[in-house]
Short mmCIF file of C-alpha atoms and ligand atoms in Angstrom, two decimals:
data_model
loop_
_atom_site.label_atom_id
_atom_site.label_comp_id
_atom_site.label_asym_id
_atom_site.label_seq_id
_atom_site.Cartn_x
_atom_site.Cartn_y
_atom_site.Cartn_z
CA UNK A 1086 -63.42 -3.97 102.08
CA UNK A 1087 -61.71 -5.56 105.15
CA UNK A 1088 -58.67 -7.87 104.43
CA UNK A 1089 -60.94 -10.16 106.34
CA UNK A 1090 -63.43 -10.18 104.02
CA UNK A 1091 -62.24 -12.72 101.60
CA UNK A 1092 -59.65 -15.07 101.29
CA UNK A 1093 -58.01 -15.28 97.86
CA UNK A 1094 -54.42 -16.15 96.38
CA UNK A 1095 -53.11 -12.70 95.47
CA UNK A 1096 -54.68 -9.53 94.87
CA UNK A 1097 -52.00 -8.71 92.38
CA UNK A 1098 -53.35 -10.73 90.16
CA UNK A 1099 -56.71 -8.66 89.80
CA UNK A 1100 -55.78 -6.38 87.05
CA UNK A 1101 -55.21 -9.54 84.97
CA UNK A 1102 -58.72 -11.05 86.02
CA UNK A 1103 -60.67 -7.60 85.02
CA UNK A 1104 -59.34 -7.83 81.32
CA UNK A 1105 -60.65 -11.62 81.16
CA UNK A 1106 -63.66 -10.97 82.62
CA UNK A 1107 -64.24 -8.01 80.24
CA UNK A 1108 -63.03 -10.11 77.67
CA UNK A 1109 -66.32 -12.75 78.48
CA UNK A 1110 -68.53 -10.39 78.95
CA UNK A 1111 -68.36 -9.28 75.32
CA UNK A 1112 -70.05 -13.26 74.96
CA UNK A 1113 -72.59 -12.37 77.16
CA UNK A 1114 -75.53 -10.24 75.92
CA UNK A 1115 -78.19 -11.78 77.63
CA UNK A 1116 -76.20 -11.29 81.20
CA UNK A 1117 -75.40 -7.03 79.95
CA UNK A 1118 -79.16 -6.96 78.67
CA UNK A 1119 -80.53 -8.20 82.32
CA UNK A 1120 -77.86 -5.82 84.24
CA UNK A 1121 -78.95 -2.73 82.02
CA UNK A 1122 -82.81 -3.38 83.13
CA UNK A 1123 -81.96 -4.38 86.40
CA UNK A 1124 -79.99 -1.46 87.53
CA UNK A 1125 -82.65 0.50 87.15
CA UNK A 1126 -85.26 -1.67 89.28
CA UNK A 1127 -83.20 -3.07 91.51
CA UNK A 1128 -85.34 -6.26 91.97
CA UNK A 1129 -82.97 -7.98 94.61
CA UNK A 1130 -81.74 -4.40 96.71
CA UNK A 1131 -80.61 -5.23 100.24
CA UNK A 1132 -80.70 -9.15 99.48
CA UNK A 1133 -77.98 -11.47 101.16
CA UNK A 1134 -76.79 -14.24 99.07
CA UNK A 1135 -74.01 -16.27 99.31
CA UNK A 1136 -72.78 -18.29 95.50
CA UNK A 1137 -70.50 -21.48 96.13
CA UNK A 1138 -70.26 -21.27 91.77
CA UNK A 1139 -66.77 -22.39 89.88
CA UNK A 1140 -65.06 -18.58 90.19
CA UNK A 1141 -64.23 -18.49 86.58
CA UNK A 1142 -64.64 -15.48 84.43
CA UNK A 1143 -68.53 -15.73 83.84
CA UNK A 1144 -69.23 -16.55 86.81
CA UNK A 1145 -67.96 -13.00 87.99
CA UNK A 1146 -70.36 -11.81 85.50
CA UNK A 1147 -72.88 -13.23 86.75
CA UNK A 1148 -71.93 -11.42 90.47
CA UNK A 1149 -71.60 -8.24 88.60
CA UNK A 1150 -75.63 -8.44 87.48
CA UNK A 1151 -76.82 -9.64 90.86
CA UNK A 1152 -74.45 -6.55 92.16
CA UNK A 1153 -76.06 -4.03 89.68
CA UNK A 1154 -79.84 -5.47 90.61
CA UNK A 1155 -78.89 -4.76 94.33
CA UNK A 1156 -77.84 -7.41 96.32
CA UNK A 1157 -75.44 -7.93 98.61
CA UNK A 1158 -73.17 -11.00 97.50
CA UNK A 1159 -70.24 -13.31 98.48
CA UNK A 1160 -68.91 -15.72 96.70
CA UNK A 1161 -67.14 -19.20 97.83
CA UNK A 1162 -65.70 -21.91 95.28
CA UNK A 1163 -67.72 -24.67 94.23
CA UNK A 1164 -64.48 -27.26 93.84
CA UNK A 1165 -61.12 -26.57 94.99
CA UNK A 1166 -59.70 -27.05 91.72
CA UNK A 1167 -61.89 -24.50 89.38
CA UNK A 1168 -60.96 -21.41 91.11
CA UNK A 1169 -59.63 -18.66 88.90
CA UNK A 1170 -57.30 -16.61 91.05
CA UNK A 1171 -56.67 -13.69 88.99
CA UNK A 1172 -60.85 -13.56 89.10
CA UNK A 1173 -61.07 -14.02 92.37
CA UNK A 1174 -58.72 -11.07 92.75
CA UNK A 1175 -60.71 -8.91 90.06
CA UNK A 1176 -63.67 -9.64 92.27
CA UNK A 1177 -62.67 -8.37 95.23
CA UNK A 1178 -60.11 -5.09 93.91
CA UNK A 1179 -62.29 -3.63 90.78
CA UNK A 1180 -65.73 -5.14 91.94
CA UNK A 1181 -65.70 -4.94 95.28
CA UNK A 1182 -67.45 -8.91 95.98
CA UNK A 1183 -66.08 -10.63 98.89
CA UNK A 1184 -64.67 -14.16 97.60
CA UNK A 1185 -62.96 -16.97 99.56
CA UNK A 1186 -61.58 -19.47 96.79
CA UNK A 1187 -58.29 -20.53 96.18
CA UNK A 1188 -57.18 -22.48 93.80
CA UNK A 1189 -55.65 -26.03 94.81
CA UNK A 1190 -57.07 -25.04 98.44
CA UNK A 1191 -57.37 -28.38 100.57
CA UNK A 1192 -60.52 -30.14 102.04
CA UNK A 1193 -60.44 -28.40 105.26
CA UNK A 1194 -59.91 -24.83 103.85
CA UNK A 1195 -62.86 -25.65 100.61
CA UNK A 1196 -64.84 -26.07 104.16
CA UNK A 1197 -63.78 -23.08 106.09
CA UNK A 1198 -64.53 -20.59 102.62
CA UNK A 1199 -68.39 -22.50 102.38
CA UNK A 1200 -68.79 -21.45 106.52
CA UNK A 1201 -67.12 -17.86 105.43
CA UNK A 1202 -69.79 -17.36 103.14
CA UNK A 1203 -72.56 -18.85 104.91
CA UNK A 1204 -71.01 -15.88 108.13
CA UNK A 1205 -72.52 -13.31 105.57
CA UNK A 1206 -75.94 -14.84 106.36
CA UNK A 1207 -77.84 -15.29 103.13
CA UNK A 1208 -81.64 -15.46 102.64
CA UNK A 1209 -80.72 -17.03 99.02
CA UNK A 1210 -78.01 -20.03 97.94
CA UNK A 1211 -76.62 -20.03 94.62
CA UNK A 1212 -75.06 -23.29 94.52
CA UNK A 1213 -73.13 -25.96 92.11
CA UNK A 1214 -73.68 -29.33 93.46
CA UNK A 1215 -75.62 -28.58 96.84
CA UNK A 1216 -72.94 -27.52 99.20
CA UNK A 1217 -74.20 -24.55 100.75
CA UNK A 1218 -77.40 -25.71 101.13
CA UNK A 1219 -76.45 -29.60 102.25
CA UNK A 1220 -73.78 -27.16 104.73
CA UNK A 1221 -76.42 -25.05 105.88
CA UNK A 1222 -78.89 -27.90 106.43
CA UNK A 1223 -76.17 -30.16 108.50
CA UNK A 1224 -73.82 -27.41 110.69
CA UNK A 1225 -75.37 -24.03 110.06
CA UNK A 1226 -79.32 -24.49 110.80
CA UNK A 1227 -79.29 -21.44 112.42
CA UNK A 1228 -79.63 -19.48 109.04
CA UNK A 1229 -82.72 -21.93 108.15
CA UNK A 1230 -85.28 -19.53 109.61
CA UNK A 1231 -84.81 -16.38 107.16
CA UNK A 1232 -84.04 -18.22 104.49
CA UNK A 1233 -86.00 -17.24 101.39
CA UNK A 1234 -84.90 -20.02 98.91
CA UNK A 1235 -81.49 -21.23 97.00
CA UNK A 1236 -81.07 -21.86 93.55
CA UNK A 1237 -78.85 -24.96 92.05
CA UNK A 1238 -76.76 -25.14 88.68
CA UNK A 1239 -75.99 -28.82 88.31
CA UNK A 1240 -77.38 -32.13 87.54
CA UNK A 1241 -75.28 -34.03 90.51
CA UNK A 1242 -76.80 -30.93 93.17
CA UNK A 1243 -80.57 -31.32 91.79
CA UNK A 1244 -79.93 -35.35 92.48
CA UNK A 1245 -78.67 -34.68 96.05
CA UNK A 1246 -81.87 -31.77 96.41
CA UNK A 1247 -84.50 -34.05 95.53
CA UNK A 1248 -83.26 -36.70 97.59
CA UNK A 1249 -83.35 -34.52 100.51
CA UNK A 1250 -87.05 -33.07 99.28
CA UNK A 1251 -88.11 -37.05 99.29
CA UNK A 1252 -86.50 -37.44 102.92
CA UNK A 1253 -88.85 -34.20 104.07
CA UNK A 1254 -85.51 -33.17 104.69
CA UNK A 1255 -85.20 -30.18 102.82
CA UNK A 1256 -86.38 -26.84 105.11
CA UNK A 1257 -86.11 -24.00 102.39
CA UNK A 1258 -87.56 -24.17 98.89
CA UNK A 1259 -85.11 -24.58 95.77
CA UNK A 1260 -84.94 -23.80 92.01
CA UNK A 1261 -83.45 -26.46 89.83
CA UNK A 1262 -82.21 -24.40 87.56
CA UNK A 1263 -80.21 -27.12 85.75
CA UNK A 1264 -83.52 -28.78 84.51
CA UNK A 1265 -84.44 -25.11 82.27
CA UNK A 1266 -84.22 -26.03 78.74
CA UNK A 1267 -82.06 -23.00 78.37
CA UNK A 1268 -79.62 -24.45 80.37
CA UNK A 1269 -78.81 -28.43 80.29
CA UNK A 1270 -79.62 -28.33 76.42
CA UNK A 1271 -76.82 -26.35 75.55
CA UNK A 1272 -74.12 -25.67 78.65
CA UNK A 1273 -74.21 -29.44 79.77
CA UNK A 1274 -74.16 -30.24 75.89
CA UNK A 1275 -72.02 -27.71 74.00
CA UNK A 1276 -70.66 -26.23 77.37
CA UNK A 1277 -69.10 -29.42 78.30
CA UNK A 1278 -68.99 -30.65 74.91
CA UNK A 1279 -66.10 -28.26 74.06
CA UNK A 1280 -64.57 -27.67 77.25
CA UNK A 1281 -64.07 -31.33 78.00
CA UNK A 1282 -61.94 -31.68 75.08
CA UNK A 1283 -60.56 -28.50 75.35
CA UNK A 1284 -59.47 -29.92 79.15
CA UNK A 1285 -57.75 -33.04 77.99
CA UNK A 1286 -56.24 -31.42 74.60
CA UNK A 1287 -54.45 -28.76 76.75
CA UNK A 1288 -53.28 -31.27 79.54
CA UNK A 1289 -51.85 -33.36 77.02
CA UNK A 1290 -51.39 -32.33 73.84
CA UNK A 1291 -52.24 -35.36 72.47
CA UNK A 1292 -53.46 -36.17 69.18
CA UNK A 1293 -57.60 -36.89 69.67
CA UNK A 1294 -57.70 -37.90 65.70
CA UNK A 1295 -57.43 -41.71 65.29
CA UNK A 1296 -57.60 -42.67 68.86
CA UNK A 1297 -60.55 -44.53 70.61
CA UNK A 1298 -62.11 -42.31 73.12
CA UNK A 1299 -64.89 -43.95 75.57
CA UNK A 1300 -67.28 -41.75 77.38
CA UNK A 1301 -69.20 -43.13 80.08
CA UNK A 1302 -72.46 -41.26 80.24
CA UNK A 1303 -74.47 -40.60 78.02
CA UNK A 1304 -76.76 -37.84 79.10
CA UNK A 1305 -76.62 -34.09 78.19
CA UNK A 1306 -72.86 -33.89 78.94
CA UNK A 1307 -72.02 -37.21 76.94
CA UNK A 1308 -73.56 -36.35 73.93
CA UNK A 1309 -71.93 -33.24 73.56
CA UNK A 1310 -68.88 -34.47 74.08
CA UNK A 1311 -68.58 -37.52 71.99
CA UNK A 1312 -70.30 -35.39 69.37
CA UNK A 1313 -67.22 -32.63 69.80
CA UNK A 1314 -64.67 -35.84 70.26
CA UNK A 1315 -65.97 -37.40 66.91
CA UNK A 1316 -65.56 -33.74 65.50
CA UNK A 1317 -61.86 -34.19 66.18
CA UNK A 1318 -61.63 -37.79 64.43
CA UNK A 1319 -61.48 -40.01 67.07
CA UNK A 1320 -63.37 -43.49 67.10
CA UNK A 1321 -65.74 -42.65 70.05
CA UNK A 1322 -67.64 -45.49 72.48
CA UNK A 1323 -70.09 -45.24 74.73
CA UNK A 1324 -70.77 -46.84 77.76
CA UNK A 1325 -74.39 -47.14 79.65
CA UNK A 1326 -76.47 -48.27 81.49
CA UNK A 1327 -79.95 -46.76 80.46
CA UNK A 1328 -81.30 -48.79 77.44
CA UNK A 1329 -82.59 -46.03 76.12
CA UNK A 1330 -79.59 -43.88 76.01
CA UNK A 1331 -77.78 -47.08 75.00
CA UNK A 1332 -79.93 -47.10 71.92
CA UNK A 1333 -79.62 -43.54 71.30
CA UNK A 1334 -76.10 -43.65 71.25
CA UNK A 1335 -76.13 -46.35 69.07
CA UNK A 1336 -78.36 -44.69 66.55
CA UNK A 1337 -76.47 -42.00 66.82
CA UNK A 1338 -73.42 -43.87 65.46
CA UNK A 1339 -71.18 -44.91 68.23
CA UNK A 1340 -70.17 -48.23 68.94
CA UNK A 1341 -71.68 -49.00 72.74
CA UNK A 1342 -70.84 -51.73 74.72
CA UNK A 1343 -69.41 -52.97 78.34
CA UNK A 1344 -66.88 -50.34 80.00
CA UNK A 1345 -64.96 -54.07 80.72
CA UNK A 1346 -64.69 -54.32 76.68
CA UNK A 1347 -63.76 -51.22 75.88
CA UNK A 1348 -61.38 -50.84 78.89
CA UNK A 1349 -59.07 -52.91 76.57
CA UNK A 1350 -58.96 -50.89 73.72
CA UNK A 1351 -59.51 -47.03 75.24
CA UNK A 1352 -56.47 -44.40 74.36
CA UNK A 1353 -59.01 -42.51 76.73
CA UNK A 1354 -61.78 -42.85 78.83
CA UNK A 1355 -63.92 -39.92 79.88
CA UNK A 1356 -66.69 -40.24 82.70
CA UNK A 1357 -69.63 -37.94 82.47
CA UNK A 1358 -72.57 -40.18 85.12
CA UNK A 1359 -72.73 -38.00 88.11
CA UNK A 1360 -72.04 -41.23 89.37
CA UNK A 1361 -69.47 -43.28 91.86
CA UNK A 1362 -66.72 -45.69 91.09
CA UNK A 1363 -67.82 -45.97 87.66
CA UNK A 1364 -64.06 -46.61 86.21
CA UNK A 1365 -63.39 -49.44 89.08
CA UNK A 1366 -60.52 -51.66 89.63
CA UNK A 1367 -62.25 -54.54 87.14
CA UNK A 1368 -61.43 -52.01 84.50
CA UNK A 1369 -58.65 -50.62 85.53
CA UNK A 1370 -56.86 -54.17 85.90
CA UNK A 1371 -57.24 -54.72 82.16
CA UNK A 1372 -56.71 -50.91 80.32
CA UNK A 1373 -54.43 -50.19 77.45
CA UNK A 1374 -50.77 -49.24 78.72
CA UNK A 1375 -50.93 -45.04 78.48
CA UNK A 1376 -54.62 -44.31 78.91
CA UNK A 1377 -55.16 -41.32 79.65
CA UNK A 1378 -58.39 -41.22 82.11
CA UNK A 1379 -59.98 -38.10 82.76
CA UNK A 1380 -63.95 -36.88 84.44
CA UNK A 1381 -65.87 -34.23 84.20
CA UNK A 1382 -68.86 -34.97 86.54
CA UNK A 1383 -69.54 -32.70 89.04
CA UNK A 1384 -67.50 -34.92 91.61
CA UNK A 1385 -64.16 -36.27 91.90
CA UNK A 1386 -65.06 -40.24 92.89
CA UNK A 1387 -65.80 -41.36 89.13
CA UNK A 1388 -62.81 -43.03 88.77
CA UNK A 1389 -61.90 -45.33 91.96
CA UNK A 1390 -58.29 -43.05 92.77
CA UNK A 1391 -57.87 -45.03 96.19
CA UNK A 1392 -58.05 -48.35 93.64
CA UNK A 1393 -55.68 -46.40 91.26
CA UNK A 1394 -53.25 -45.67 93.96
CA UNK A 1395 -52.99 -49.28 95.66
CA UNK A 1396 -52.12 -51.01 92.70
CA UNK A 1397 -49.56 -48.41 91.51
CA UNK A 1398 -45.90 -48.57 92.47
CA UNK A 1399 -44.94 -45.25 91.87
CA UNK A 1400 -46.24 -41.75 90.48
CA UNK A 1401 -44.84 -38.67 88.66
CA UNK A 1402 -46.43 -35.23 87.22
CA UNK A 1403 -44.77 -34.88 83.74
CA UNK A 1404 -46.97 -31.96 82.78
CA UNK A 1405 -49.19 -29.97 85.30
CA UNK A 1406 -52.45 -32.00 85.24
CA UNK A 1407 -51.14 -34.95 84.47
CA UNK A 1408 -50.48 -37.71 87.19
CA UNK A 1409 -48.50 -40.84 85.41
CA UNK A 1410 -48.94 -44.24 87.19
CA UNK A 1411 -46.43 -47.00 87.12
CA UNK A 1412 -49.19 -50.14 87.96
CA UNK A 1413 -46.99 -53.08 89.22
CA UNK A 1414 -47.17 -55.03 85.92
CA UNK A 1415 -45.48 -52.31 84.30
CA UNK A 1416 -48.50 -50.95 82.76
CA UNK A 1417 -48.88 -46.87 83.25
CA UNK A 1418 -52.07 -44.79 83.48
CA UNK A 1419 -52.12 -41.16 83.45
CA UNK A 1420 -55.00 -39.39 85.13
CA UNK A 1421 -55.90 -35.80 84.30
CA UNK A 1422 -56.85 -33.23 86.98
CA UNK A 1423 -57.10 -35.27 89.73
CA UNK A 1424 -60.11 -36.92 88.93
CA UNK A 1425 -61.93 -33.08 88.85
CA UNK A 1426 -63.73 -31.68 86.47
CA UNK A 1427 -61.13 -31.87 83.51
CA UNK A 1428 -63.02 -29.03 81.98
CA UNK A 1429 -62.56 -26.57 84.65
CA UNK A 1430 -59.11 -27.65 86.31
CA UNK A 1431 -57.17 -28.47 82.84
CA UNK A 1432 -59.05 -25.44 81.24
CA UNK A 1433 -60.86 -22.63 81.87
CA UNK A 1434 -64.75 -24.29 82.48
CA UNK A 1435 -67.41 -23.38 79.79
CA UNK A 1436 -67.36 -20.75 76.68
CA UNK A 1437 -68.73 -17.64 78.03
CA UNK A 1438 -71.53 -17.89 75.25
CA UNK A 1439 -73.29 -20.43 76.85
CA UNK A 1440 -73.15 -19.78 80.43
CA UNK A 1441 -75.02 -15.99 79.68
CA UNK A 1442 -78.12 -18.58 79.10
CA UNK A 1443 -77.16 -20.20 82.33
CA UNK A 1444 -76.36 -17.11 84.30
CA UNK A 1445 -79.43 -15.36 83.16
CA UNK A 1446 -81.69 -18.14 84.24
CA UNK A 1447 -80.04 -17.74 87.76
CA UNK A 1448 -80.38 -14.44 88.15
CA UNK A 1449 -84.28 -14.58 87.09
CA UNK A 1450 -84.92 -17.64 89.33
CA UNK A 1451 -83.29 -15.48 92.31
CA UNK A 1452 -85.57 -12.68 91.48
CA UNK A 1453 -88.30 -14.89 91.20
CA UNK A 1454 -87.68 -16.74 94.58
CA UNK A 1455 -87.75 -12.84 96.55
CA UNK A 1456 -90.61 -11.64 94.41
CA UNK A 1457 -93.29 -14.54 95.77
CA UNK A 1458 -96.18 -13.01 97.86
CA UNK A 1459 -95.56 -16.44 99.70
CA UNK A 1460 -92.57 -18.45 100.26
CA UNK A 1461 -92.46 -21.30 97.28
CA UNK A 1462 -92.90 -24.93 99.50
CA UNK A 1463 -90.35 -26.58 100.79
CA UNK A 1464 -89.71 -28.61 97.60
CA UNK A 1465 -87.10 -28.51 94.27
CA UNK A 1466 -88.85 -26.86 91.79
CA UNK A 1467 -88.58 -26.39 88.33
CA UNK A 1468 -88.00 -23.30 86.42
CA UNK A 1469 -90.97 -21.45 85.66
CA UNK A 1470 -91.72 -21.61 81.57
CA UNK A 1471 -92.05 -17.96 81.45
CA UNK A 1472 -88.15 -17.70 82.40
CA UNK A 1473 -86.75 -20.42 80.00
CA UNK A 1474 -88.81 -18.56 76.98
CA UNK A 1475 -87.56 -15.34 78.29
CA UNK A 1476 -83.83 -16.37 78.38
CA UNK A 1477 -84.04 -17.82 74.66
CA UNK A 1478 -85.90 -15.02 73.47
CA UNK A 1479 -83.00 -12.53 74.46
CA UNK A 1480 -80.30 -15.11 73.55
CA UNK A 1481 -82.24 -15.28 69.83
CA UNK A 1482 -82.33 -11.40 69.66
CA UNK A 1483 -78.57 -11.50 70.56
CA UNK A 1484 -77.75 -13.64 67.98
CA UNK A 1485 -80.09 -11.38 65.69
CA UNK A 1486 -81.89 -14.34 64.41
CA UNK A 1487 -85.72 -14.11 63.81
CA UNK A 1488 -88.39 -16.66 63.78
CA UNK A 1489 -91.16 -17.06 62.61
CA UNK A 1490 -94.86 -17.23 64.43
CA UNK A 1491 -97.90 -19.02 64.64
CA UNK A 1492 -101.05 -17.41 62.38
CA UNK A 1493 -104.03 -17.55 64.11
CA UNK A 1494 -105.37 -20.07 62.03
CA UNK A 1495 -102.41 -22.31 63.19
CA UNK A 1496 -102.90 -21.58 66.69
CA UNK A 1497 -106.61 -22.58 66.17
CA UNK A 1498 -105.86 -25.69 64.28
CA UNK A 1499 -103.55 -26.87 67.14
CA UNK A 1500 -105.27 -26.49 69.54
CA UNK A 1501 -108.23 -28.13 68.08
CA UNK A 1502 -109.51 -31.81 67.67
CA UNK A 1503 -112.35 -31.81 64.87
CA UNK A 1504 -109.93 -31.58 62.15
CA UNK A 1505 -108.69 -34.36 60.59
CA UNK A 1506 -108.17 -36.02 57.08
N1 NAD B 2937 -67.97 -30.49 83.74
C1 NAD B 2937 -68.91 -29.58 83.84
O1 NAD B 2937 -68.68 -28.38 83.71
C2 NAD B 2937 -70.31 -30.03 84.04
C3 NAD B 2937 -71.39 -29.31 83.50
C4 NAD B 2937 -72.68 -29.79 83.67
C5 NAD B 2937 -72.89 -30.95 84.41
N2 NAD B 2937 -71.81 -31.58 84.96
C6 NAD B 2937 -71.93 -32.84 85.74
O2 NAD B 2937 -71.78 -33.93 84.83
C7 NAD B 2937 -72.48 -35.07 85.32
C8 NAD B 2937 -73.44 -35.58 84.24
O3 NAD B 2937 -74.41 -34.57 83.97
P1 NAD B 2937 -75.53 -34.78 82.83
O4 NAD B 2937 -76.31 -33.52 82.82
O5 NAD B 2937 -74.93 -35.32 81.61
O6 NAD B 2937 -76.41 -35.93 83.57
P2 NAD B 2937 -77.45 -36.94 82.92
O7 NAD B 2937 -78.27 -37.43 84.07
O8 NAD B 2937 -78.14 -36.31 81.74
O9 NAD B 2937 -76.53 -38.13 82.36
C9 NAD B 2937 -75.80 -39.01 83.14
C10 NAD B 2937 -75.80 -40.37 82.43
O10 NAD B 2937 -74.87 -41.23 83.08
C11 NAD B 2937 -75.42 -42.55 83.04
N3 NAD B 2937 -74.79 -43.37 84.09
C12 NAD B 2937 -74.93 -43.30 85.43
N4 NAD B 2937 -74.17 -44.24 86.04
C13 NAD B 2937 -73.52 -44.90 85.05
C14 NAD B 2937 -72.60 -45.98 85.03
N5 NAD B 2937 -72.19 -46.57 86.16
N6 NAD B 2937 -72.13 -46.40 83.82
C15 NAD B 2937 -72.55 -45.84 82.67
N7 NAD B 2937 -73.43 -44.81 82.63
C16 NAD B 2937 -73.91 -44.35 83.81
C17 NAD B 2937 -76.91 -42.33 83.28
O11 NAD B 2937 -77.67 -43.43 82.84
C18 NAD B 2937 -77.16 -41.06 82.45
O12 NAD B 2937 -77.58 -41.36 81.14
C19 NAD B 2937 -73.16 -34.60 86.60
O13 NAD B 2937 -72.31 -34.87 87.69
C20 NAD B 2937 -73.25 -33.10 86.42
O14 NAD B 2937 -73.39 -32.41 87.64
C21 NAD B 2937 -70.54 -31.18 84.76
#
């Protein structure tokens, strides 16, 4: 490979990134099981795709199965902050994948590595949170006519598709692979879960047991994490704004009211909406001295930082993802990460485990996109059922757990409407 072909911190580091990516893949059966059959069939030979993913250990998994299945792949980060460099080195040196990702790369470079991998001309995306496709779409139209399809990971890029699908924007079909059972039932939920704790433990080493924790959001990320942050003894609130999810969490056994309430009493908030300014100066004027604020939705503008930074006087990093603000009535807030994903920039993203089930489920929707007679329509679409039973089936033979299966009097029975009392 060139030296132009990718654009990474320091290839030094590579040796370091192959034992942690060997390391995951021993969490990954369902990921080895599809590169074993694949290898032989090579369902995606000669394909171009570009991935904007998080470059984190699985994720270089994941490249190594599309690799083995045959197609020809580049990688680009999908946040400046989640890149793993000694993975990105790995990548290129033992594995031979172009990648442009660096980590802590700015705005205008995150850009340049999206157009670097869009240069490679791909007929599929893999993206996390639209950007190849929304890039490809605005600047790079010129790759619109071979495209084949795209796939997308995340709940805030499958909001963004299907508002361009609604628009008749959207020109090439995609797979929303974030909406497969197999994959928002357990990585948004124990993925996050974990990870989002892990994040905040390791920035700051502080004591979860005891403390009130808020999350805001209570979808599939939410739960998992209040359930994990319960786990750990803290008194956990939730904050909505779906009654239904409000209920849930209430049911559940969290207290649930107004983020303006709980704003008072936090030792930490945690945003998890996919959604903007949802910490906003309102709350912000009237927080606990030392809060510690973190997010892990897909983007960085959960918590209002420009509000944040006009009412601070002054700012200091006493540990490496930890910003400390001095407010001008003394008060001080300390944000974690930036405002990015806390789960991915303060750790190292999701347990391998569970993104094999999310992996796999990429890999079989790309296959699926290049193995259609037709092109699918220019619409998101869901995963097929036949891929979401697949991918639990392996990950249930993985974990060597049988179950049990309808007789065929069951089957009969309900399917049936005669029967009754
Ligand atoms: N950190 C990670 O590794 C990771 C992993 C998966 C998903 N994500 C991201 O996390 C975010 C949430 O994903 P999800 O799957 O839980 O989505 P979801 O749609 O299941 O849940 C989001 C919840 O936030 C609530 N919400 C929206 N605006 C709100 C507001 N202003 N105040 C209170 N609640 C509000 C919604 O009602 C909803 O219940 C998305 O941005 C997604 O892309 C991050």
């Amino acid at each position: 490979m060139n030296d132009t072909d990718y654009d990474i911190r320091d290839l030094k580091l590579a040796d370091q990134g192959k034992n942690r990516i060997e390391w995951a893949l021993q969490e990954m059966p369902v990921l080895r099981e599809l590169t074993t059959r694949f290898s032989k069939t090579q369902p995606l030979k000669g394909i171009r795709m570009s991935g904007c993913l998080h470059i984190t250990t699985e994720t270089a998994n994941l490249a190594r199965t599309l690799k083995a299945a045959g197609a020809k792949l580049v990688l680009c980060a999908s946040n400046p902050l989640s890149t793993q460099d000694d993975v990105a080195a790995a990548l290129v040196k033992h594995y031979a994948i172009p990648v442009y990702a660096i980590r802590g790369e700015t705005t205008d470079t995150y850009y340049q590595h999206i157009n670097a991998a869009l240069d490679h001309q791909p007929v599929i995306t893999m993206d996390d949170g639209a950007d190849l496709v929304s890039e490809i779409h605005k600047h790079r139209t010129e790759l619109l006519p071979t495209m084949m399809g795209g796939t997308e990971e995340t709940t805030t890029g499958v909001i963004r598709l299907r508002a361009m699908a609604k628009d008749g924007a959207l020109r090439f079909p995609v797979i929303a692979v974030n909406d497969a059972m197999t994959k928002h039932l357990f990585d948004n939920r124990y993925g996050t879960g974990q990870s989002t704790l892990d994040g905040v433990i390791r920035a700051t080493n502080i004591l979860i047991a005891g403390k009130t924790l808020t999350i805001i959001g209570y979808g599939w990320c939410g739960r998992g994490i209040a359930m994990r942050a319960k786990g750990h003894g803290a008194n956990v609130i939730i904050i909505e704004v779906e009654p239904l999810r409000a209920l849930e969490a209430a049911m559940d056994g969290y207290r649930v009211m107004t983020l303006l309430e709980a704003a008072r009493q936090s030792d930490f908030i945690i945003t998890a909406t996919g959604d903007k300014h949802v910490i906003d100066q309102a709350h912000l004027d009237v927080m606990k001295d030392g809060c510690v604020l973190a997010n892990s939705g897909h983007f960085n503008v959960e918590i209002n930082i420009p509000a944040l930074e006009a009412m601070s006087i002054s700012k200091h990093r006493p540990r490496p993802s930890v910003d400390e603000y001095t407010l001008n009535d003394g008060r001080k807030l300390r944000l974690l990460a930036e405002g990015r994903l806390v789960n991915l920039a303060a750790a190292e993203g999701h347990p391998s485990a569970v993104m094999d089930m999310s992996f796999a489920n990429q890999v079989l929707c790309a296959i699926h996109l290049v193995s259609q007679p037709q092109k699918l329509e220019n619409q998101v679409h869901n995963v097929p059922a036949e891929i979401d039973q697949e991918v639990a089936r392996l990950k249930l033979d993985a974990m060597n757990i049988q179950i049990d299966s309808l007789t065929k009097e069951q089957q009969s029975y309900l399917s049936s409407w005669q029967e009754g009392t």
